[in-house]
Amino acid sequence: MRRPLVAGNWKMNGSLESVRSLLEGIKQGVGDVKNAEVAVCPPFIYIPEVEQLLSGSDVAWGGQDLSTESSGAYTGEVAASMLNDFGCKYVIVGHSERRTYHTESDQLVAKKFAAARAAGLAPILCIGETLEEREAGITNQVVARQLDAVIELEGVDALADGVIAYEPVWAIGTGKTATPDQAQEVHAFIRSRVADKSSSVADQLRILYGGSMKPGNAAELIGKPDIDGGLIGGASLKAEDFLGICTAAN
Ligand code: PEP
């Protein structure tokens, strides 16, 4: 039985004040969420504050990205060990915004996945197709390519240490959600591709859906057999909405 995970990706949003009040709200409501895991991924600069506020709670936290390197002359980068220093459990890798605005390739993302694992962090690997790719009928090809880059570098067993987030690019921050059936179809494809190499890894692998998930559509999405929670952008910035999704996962 896979325990659902609901992870908030705050992206580049917030202030010290809003971080404090958002976490206060989440902590107040999260006590009823016993059957799902909850995590937040703040901007790097707020991670020490988040650690202070969430230590001892049931909410985990993580980074939104990391360097492939362990230390050295890489201005602006953050190493996995630094995320470890501040209690991170998770780190997002390969978010479509990084793939698009920072031209991160499948191979670079695979190296980030490896760097996270090597430091004992659980990478949340984001994969997903653009609207053009969906319309061209190559969704499965695209997600297979993104997934295979990690399997080729690290082996299929490495996936057991992480989480996959299927995030159709056309659904991120657009208000357009994949229908539960559309999402389930791709999730089942991802799981079957992993199962071709290892059925035990496939059985335990959590595959989250991301793309305009809200309290109103979360239960139906997470109710699908291969959808094991959500990676939440916009709706993770309001305690009430985020908790609504956590409750649906619960
Ligand atoms: C995301 O960026 O990972 C995401 C799913 O964003 P949103 O929920 O805002 O679509």
Short mmCIF file of C-alpha atoms and ligand atoms in Angstrom, two decimals:
data_model
loop_
_atom_site.label_atom_id
_atom_site.label_comp_id
_atom_site.label_asym_id
_atom_site.label_seq_id
_atom_site.Cartn_x
_atom_site.Cartn_y
_atom_site.Cartn_z
CA MET A 1 0.00 0.00 0.00
CA ARG A 2 1.49 3.32 -1.05
CA ARG A 3 1.04 6.19 1.39
CA PRO A 4 -0.10 9.27 -0.54
CA LEU A 5 2.12 12.34 -0.50
CA VAL A 6 0.95 15.92 -0.93
CA ALA A 7 3.87 18.26 -1.52
CA GLY A 8 3.61 22.03 -1.91
CA ASN A 9 5.91 23.72 -4.40
CA TRP A 10 5.94 27.34 -3.30
CA LYS A 11 8.11 28.39 -6.26
CA MET A 12 9.46 31.96 -5.90
CA ASN A 13 6.62 33.20 -3.71
CA GLY A 14 6.33 34.50 -0.19
CA SER A 15 7.96 36.67 2.43
CA LEU A 16 9.17 35.91 5.91
CA GLU A 17 5.81 37.06 7.20
CA SER A 18 3.72 35.03 4.77
CA VAL A 19 5.86 31.91 5.34
CA ARG A 20 5.17 32.16 9.06
CA SER A 21 1.43 32.60 8.71
CA LEU A 22 1.09 29.92 6.02
CA LEU A 23 2.90 27.36 8.17
CA GLU A 24 0.88 28.36 11.20
CA GLY A 25 -2.29 27.64 9.24
CA ILE A 26 -0.99 24.34 7.90
CA LYS A 27 0.14 23.17 11.32
CA GLN A 28 -3.26 23.97 12.81
CA GLY A 29 -5.13 21.85 10.30
CA VAL A 30 -2.75 19.04 9.45
CA GLY A 31 -3.37 17.07 12.64
CA ASP A 32 -6.36 15.33 11.07
CA VAL A 33 -4.28 14.09 8.14
CA LYS A 34 -3.08 10.70 9.37
CA ASN A 35 -3.08 8.62 6.21
CA ALA A 36 -1.15 10.90 3.91
CA GLU A 37 2.27 12.48 4.11
CA VAL A 38 2.53 16.25 3.78
CA ALA A 39 5.57 18.29 2.69
CA VAL A 40 6.39 21.84 1.61
CA CYS A 41 9.17 23.04 -0.68
CA PRO A 42 9.96 26.71 0.03
CA PRO A 43 12.50 28.93 -1.71
CA PHE A 44 16.01 28.09 -0.39
CA ILE A 45 16.30 31.26 1.66
CA TYR A 46 13.31 30.36 3.84
CA ILE A 47 14.35 26.76 4.54
CA PRO A 48 16.06 27.53 7.90
CA GLU A 49 12.89 29.31 9.07
CA VAL A 50 10.73 26.45 7.83
CA GLU A 51 12.95 23.97 9.66
CA GLN A 52 12.46 25.91 12.89
CA LEU A 53 8.72 26.12 12.47
CA LEU A 54 8.13 22.53 11.36
CA SER A 55 10.62 20.58 13.49
CA GLY A 56 8.69 18.10 15.58
CA SER A 57 5.58 18.39 13.38
CA ASP A 58 4.31 15.81 10.89
CA VAL A 59 5.05 18.09 7.94
CA ALA A 60 8.27 17.45 6.03
CA TRP A 61 10.11 19.99 3.88
CA GLY A 62 12.46 20.10 0.96
CA GLY A 63 14.20 22.17 -1.70
CA GLN A 64 12.95 23.10 -5.15
CA ASP A 65 16.24 22.31 -6.91
CA LEU A 66 19.86 21.45 -6.17
CA SER A 67 23.27 21.40 -7.78
CA THR A 68 24.73 18.34 -9.46
CA GLU A 69 28.01 19.20 -7.68
CA SER A 70 28.88 18.63 -4.04
CA SER A 71 30.82 21.88 -3.42
CA GLY A 72 33.13 24.42 -5.04
CA ALA A 73 33.11 27.33 -7.44
CA TYR A 74 29.47 27.20 -8.57
CA THR A 75 28.11 30.65 -7.82
CA GLY A 76 24.45 30.69 -6.92
CA GLU A 77 24.13 26.93 -6.53
CA VAL A 78 23.01 24.93 -3.49
CA ALA A 79 24.40 21.46 -2.74
CA ALA A 80 22.48 18.46 -1.48
CA SER A 81 24.54 18.42 1.73
CA MET A 82 23.38 21.99 2.45
CA LEU A 83 19.75 20.91 2.15
CA ASN A 84 20.60 18.08 4.53
CA ASP A 85 22.04 20.55 7.01
CA PHE A 86 18.60 22.12 7.32
CA GLY A 87 16.60 18.92 7.68
CA CYS A 88 15.24 18.61 4.16
CA LYS A 89 13.73 15.26 3.29
CA TYR A 90 12.78 15.98 -0.31
CA VAL A 91 14.08 17.96 -3.27
CA ILE A 92 12.25 18.65 -6.51
CA VAL A 93 14.26 17.92 -9.66
CA GLY A 94 13.39 18.58 -13.28
CA HIS A 95 10.42 20.87 -12.72
CA SER A 96 9.20 22.04 -16.13
CA GLU A 97 9.98 25.65 -15.19
CA ARG A 98 13.63 24.64 -14.72
CA ARG A 99 13.62 22.57 -17.88
CA THR A 100 12.18 25.53 -19.82
CA TYR A 101 13.73 28.67 -18.29
CA HIS A 102 17.06 27.11 -17.34
CA THR A 103 17.25 24.70 -20.29
CA GLU A 104 17.81 21.72 -18.01
CA SER A 105 18.23 18.58 -20.11
CA ASP A 106 17.04 15.08 -19.21
CA GLN A 107 20.67 14.16 -18.53
CA LEU A 108 21.25 17.11 -16.20
CA VAL A 109 18.04 16.31 -14.33
CA ALA A 110 19.20 12.70 -13.99
CA LYS A 111 22.47 13.96 -12.46
CA LYS A 112 20.49 16.07 -9.99
CA PHE A 113 18.42 13.01 -9.11
CA ALA A 114 21.69 11.15 -8.46
CA ALA A 115 23.15 13.99 -6.36
CA ALA A 116 20.04 14.08 -4.20
CA ARG A 117 20.04 10.33 -3.65
CA ALA A 118 23.74 10.25 -2.85
CA ALA A 119 23.07 12.68 0.00
CA GLY A 120 20.09 10.71 1.30
CA LEU A 121 17.47 13.14 0.02
CA ALA A 122 14.37 11.83 -1.73
CA PRO A 123 14.19 13.42 -5.18
CA ILE A 124 10.77 14.32 -6.57
CA LEU A 125 11.35 13.84 -10.31
CA CYS A 126 9.00 15.95 -12.43
CA ILE A 127 8.15 14.71 -15.91
CA GLY A 128 5.46 15.76 -18.34
CA GLU A 129 4.62 16.80 -21.85
CA THR A 130 3.86 20.20 -23.39
CA LEU A 131 0.57 20.92 -25.12
CA GLU A 132 2.22 20.57 -28.55
CA GLU A 133 3.61 17.19 -27.56
CA ARG A 134 0.20 16.01 -26.30
CA GLU A 135 -1.47 17.21 -29.48
CA ALA A 136 1.18 15.44 -31.53
CA GLY A 137 0.29 12.22 -29.69
CA ILE A 138 3.76 11.76 -28.20
CA THR A 139 2.97 12.12 -24.48
CA ASN A 140 4.14 8.61 -23.60
CA GLN A 141 7.30 9.00 -25.66
CA VAL A 142 8.18 12.22 -23.83
CA VAL A 143 7.62 10.93 -20.32
CA ALA A 144 9.43 7.69 -21.19
CA ARG A 145 12.46 9.65 -22.40
CA GLN A 146 12.51 11.79 -19.24
CA LEU A 147 12.16 8.73 -17.02
CA ASP A 148 14.67 6.61 -18.92
CA ALA A 149 17.40 9.25 -18.47
CA VAL A 150 17.28 8.59 -14.72
CA ILE A 151 17.02 4.81 -15.09
CA GLU A 152 19.98 4.78 -17.50
CA LEU A 153 22.17 6.78 -15.13
CA GLU A 154 21.13 5.32 -11.80
CA GLY A 155 19.36 2.02 -12.51
CA VAL A 156 15.72 1.25 -11.88
CA ASP A 157 16.22 0.51 -8.17
CA ALA A 158 17.16 4.17 -7.64
CA LEU A 159 13.54 5.12 -8.26
CA ALA A 160 12.62 3.39 -5.01
CA ASP A 161 14.42 6.21 -3.17
CA GLY A 162 12.39 8.92 -4.85
CA VAL A 163 8.99 10.02 -6.03
CA ILE A 164 7.77 10.83 -9.53
CA ALA A 165 5.50 13.77 -10.28
CA TYR A 166 3.64 13.61 -13.57
CA GLU A 167 3.04 17.24 -14.44
CA PRO A 168 1.58 17.97 -17.86
CA VAL A 169 3.19 21.33 -18.69
CA TRP A 170 -0.07 22.65 -20.16
CA ALA A 171 -1.80 22.15 -16.79
CA ILE A 172 0.76 23.92 -14.60
CA GLY A 173 -0.48 27.24 -13.29
CA THR A 174 -3.03 27.47 -16.11
CA GLY A 175 -6.17 26.40 -14.27
CA LYS A 176 -6.48 23.57 -16.84
CA THR A 177 -6.34 20.23 -15.07
CA ALA A 178 -5.85 16.91 -16.78
CA THR A 179 -9.04 14.92 -16.32
CA PRO A 180 -8.68 12.08 -13.82
CA ASP A 181 -8.82 9.60 -16.73
CA GLN A 182 -6.19 11.48 -18.74
CA ALA A 183 -3.88 11.62 -15.73
CA GLN A 184 -4.51 7.98 -14.76
CA GLU A 185 -3.63 6.86 -18.28
CA VAL A 186 -0.19 8.48 -18.10
CA HIS A 187 0.40 7.38 -14.50
CA ALA A 188 -0.39 3.78 -15.49
CA PHE A 189 1.98 4.08 -18.43
CA ILE A 190 4.78 5.37 -16.17
CA ARG A 191 4.22 2.56 -13.68
CA SER A 192 4.16 -0.07 -16.40
CA ARG A 193 7.40 1.27 -17.88
CA VAL A 194 9.06 0.94 -14.46
CA ALA A 195 7.45 -2.49 -13.99
CA ASP A 196 9.06 -3.69 -17.23
CA LYS A 197 12.37 -3.37 -15.35
CA SER A 198 11.25 -4.08 -11.77
CA SER A 199 7.75 -4.90 -10.64
CA SER A 200 8.63 -4.43 -6.97
CA VAL A 201 9.96 -0.90 -7.57
CA ALA A 202 6.87 -0.11 -9.67
CA ASP A 203 4.53 -1.36 -6.93
CA GLN A 204 6.05 0.84 -4.25
CA LEU A 205 6.76 3.92 -6.39
CA ARG A 206 4.66 6.97 -5.56
CA ILE A 207 3.56 8.85 -8.66
CA LEU A 208 2.06 12.26 -7.86
CA TYR A 209 -0.07 14.34 -10.20
CA GLY A 210 0.70 18.04 -10.58
CA GLY A 211 -1.11 20.68 -12.60
CA SER A 212 -3.78 22.97 -11.17
CA MET A 213 -4.78 20.52 -8.46
CA LYS A 214 -7.27 22.12 -6.05
CA PRO A 215 -9.49 20.99 -3.18
CA GLY A 216 -12.35 20.62 -5.67
CA ASN A 217 -10.62 18.18 -8.03
CA ALA A 218 -8.11 16.47 -5.72
CA ALA A 219 -10.29 13.63 -4.44
CA GLU A 220 -11.22 12.45 -7.92
CA LEU A 221 -7.63 12.61 -9.15
CA ILE A 222 -6.08 10.96 -6.10
CA GLY A 223 -8.89 8.39 -6.16
CA LYS A 224 -7.42 6.89 -9.33
CA PRO A 225 -5.45 3.70 -8.77
CA ASP A 226 -2.07 4.98 -9.98
CA ILE A 227 -2.25 8.53 -8.58
CA ASP A 228 -0.53 8.62 -5.21
CA GLY A 229 -0.92 12.25 -4.23
CA GLY A 230 -0.10 15.65 -5.67
CA LEU A 231 2.59 18.19 -6.27
CA ILE A 232 0.80 21.46 -5.69
CA GLY A 233 1.83 24.90 -6.91
CA GLY A 234 -0.68 27.74 -6.61
CA ALA A 235 -3.01 26.02 -4.15
CA SER A 236 -0.12 25.32 -1.76
CA LEU A 237 0.16 29.03 -0.96
CA LYS A 238 -3.16 29.14 0.91
CA ALA A 239 -3.39 27.01 4.04
CA GLU A 240 -7.08 26.32 3.51
CA ASP A 241 -6.65 25.11 -0.08
CA PHE A 242 -3.54 23.09 0.67
CA LEU A 243 -5.23 21.43 3.65
CA GLY A 244 -8.28 20.71 1.49
CA ILE A 245 -6.04 18.71 -0.85
CA CYS A 246 -4.31 16.98 2.08
CA THR A 247 -7.72 15.99 3.42
CA ALA A 248 -8.70 14.58 0.03
CA ALA A 249 -5.49 12.52 0.00
CA ASN A 250 -6.16 11.36 3.54
C1 PEP B 1 3.74 22.96 -10.08
O1 PEP B 1 4.32 23.97 -10.42
O2 PEP B 1 4.40 21.96 -9.71
C2 PEP B 1 2.28 22.95 -10.12
C3 PEP B 1 1.65 21.81 -10.11
O3 PEP B 1 1.69 24.19 -10.17
P1 PEP B 1 0.09 24.49 -10.12
O4 PEP B 1 -0.50 23.62 -9.05
O5 PEP B 1 0.00 25.93 -9.80
O6 PEP B 1 -0.45 24.13 -11.47
#
